Amino acid sequence: MQLFVDTADVEEIRELAGTGVVDGVTTNPTLVAKTGRPLFQVLEEICRLVPGPVSAEVTATDAGTMVAEGRRLAEVAPNIVVKLPLTRDGLEACHRLEKEGIRTNVTLCFSPAQALLAARAGASYVSPFVGRLDDVGEEGMGLVADIVAIFRNYRESIRTRVLAASIRHVAHVIEAARLGADIATVPPAVLRQLLRHPLTDLGLERFLADWRATGQRIL
Ligand code: E4P
């Protein structure tokens, strides 16, 4: 499973991308608003840092303006993926942009039926929102499981990749990988949490203490 980082904070992306584990980035209007910075400046900087797919979301609600916004966003860099909401107009814009060779990520997906429509419209990615379903008492990972199972039945005709989104903790990431999601987009804090284990820290402390006691050096 690939890992994307779910943020518009360029410094966070720079720090995490240095580890080599960041395959792409997802942003949304809320994440961009949080930075307090101009959208196009933020996107240009992110696309320079990460060669993988960088999702940038439209803010129009009618198909025609979504397509125009999508084309403008796609001009930023070849790795931009245009993020569109899972509405009737979002699907039309997805279909039109994909036909022009602009990749799309259909977002705010909350049901397997919606995911199937995104796939039929030709989306490159569909983003089921796990945490927001959990928040309302539903089983967010059940949605990921359903979409992965459905898409597997049609490997030849469905190329849309399942991007598990609205990830809130480490267990979500592990479960998404176990279920076979293609990608999980993960907030920076959760990505850092994936790295940590107390036995790693303890083990390293002991190795270093034992090594110091020998009085030797490698360099
Ligand atoms: C996905 O691309 C979205 O940016 C994101 O995962 C939303 O997550 P949230 O529910 O934590 O806002």
Short mmCIF file of N, CA, C and O and ligand atoms in Angstrom, two decimals, residues 6 26-28 31 57 83 105 107 127 129 131-132 163 165-168 185 187, ligand 1:
data_model
loop_
_atom_site.label_atom_id
_atom_site.label_comp_id
_atom_site.label_asym_id
_atom_site.label_seq_id
_atom_site.Cartn_x
_atom_site.Cartn_y
_atom_site.Cartn_z
N ASP A 6 -1.55 13.74 4.20
CA ASP A 6 -2.79 14.52 4.09
C ASP A 6 -2.59 15.87 4.78
O ASP A 6 -2.95 16.03 5.94
N THR A 26 -2.24 14.69 -0.37
CA THR A 26 -3.62 15.14 -0.61
C THR A 26 -3.84 16.43 0.16
O THR A 26 -3.41 16.56 1.31
N THR A 27 -4.49 17.39 -0.51
CA THR A 27 -4.87 18.62 0.18
C THR A 27 -6.39 18.76 0.02
O THR A 27 -7.01 18.03 -0.76
N ASN A 28 -6.97 19.66 0.77
CA ASN A 28 -8.38 20.01 0.56
C ASN A 28 -8.52 21.48 0.97
O ASN A 28 -7.57 22.06 1.54
N LEU A 31 -7.55 22.24 4.60
CA LEU A 31 -6.11 22.13 4.89
C LEU A 31 -5.36 23.34 4.32
O LEU A 31 -4.43 23.85 4.96
N GLU A 57 -7.98 20.43 -4.72
CA GLU A 57 -9.43 20.33 -4.85
C GLU A 57 -10.07 21.57 -5.48
O GLU A 57 -9.69 22.70 -5.17
N LYS A 83 -9.03 17.13 -7.48
CA LYS A 83 -9.96 16.50 -6.52
C LYS A 83 -11.35 17.10 -6.72
O LYS A 83 -11.51 18.33 -6.75
N ASN A 105 -9.31 12.75 -8.54
CA ASN A 105 -9.52 12.02 -7.29
C ASN A 105 -10.91 12.41 -6.81
O ASN A 105 -11.14 13.57 -6.46
N THR A 107 -13.64 12.66 -4.25
CA THR A 107 -13.52 12.71 -2.80
C THR A 107 -14.88 12.76 -2.12
O THR A 107 -15.90 12.84 -2.79
N SER A 127 -11.85 8.39 -2.98
CA SER A 127 -11.44 8.53 -1.57
C SER A 127 -12.59 8.27 -0.59
O SER A 127 -13.40 9.16 -0.31
N PHE A 129 -14.05 8.12 3.01
CA PHE A 129 -13.68 8.85 4.23
C PHE A 129 -13.97 7.99 5.46
O PHE A 129 -15.10 7.96 5.95
N GLY A 131 -12.68 8.00 8.81
CA GLY A 131 -12.88 8.61 10.14
C GLY A 131 -14.22 9.31 10.27
O GLY A 131 -14.87 9.23 11.31
N ARG A 132 -14.65 9.98 9.18
CA ARG A 132 -15.93 10.71 9.29
C ARG A 132 -17.11 9.77 9.39
O ARG A 132 -18.14 10.11 9.99
N LEU A 163 -8.28 5.00 -2.38
CA LEU A 163 -7.42 5.86 -1.55
C LEU A 163 -8.14 6.06 -0.19
O LEU A 163 -9.07 6.88 -0.11
N ALA A 165 -9.13 7.56 3.03
CA ALA A 165 -8.91 8.93 3.51
C ALA A 165 -9.61 9.12 4.85
O ALA A 165 -10.29 8.21 5.34
N SER A 166 -9.44 10.33 5.43
CA SER A 166 -9.98 10.63 6.75
C SER A 166 -9.48 9.58 7.76
O SER A 166 -10.23 8.99 8.52
N ILE A 167 -8.17 9.36 7.69
CA ILE A 167 -7.49 8.39 8.55
C ILE A 167 -7.17 9.10 9.87
O ILE A 167 -6.62 10.19 9.86
N ARG A 168 -7.51 8.46 10.99
CA ARG A 168 -7.35 9.14 12.27
C ARG A 168 -6.25 8.55 13.16
O ARG A 168 -5.82 9.17 14.11
N THR A 185 -4.13 7.95 2.77
CA THR A 185 -3.60 9.29 2.96
C THR A 185 -3.70 9.62 4.44
O THR A 185 -4.75 9.51 5.06
N PRO A 187 -2.57 11.85 8.02
CA PRO A 187 -2.10 13.13 8.58
C PRO A 187 -0.67 12.98 9.11
O PRO A 187 -0.29 11.88 9.56
C1 E4P B 1 -8.77 13.38 1.93
O1 E4P B 1 -8.19 13.54 0.88
C2 E4P B 1 -9.11 14.45 2.89
O2 E4P B 1 -8.20 15.52 2.72
C3 E4P B 1 -8.96 14.04 4.33
O3 E4P B 1 -8.51 12.71 4.46
C4 E4P B 1 -10.11 14.43 5.20
O4 E4P B 1 -9.88 13.95 6.48
P1 E4P B 1 -10.62 14.52 7.78
O5 E4P B 1 -11.91 13.79 7.92
O6 E4P B 1 -9.68 14.20 8.90
O7 E4P B 1 -10.81 16.00 7.57
#
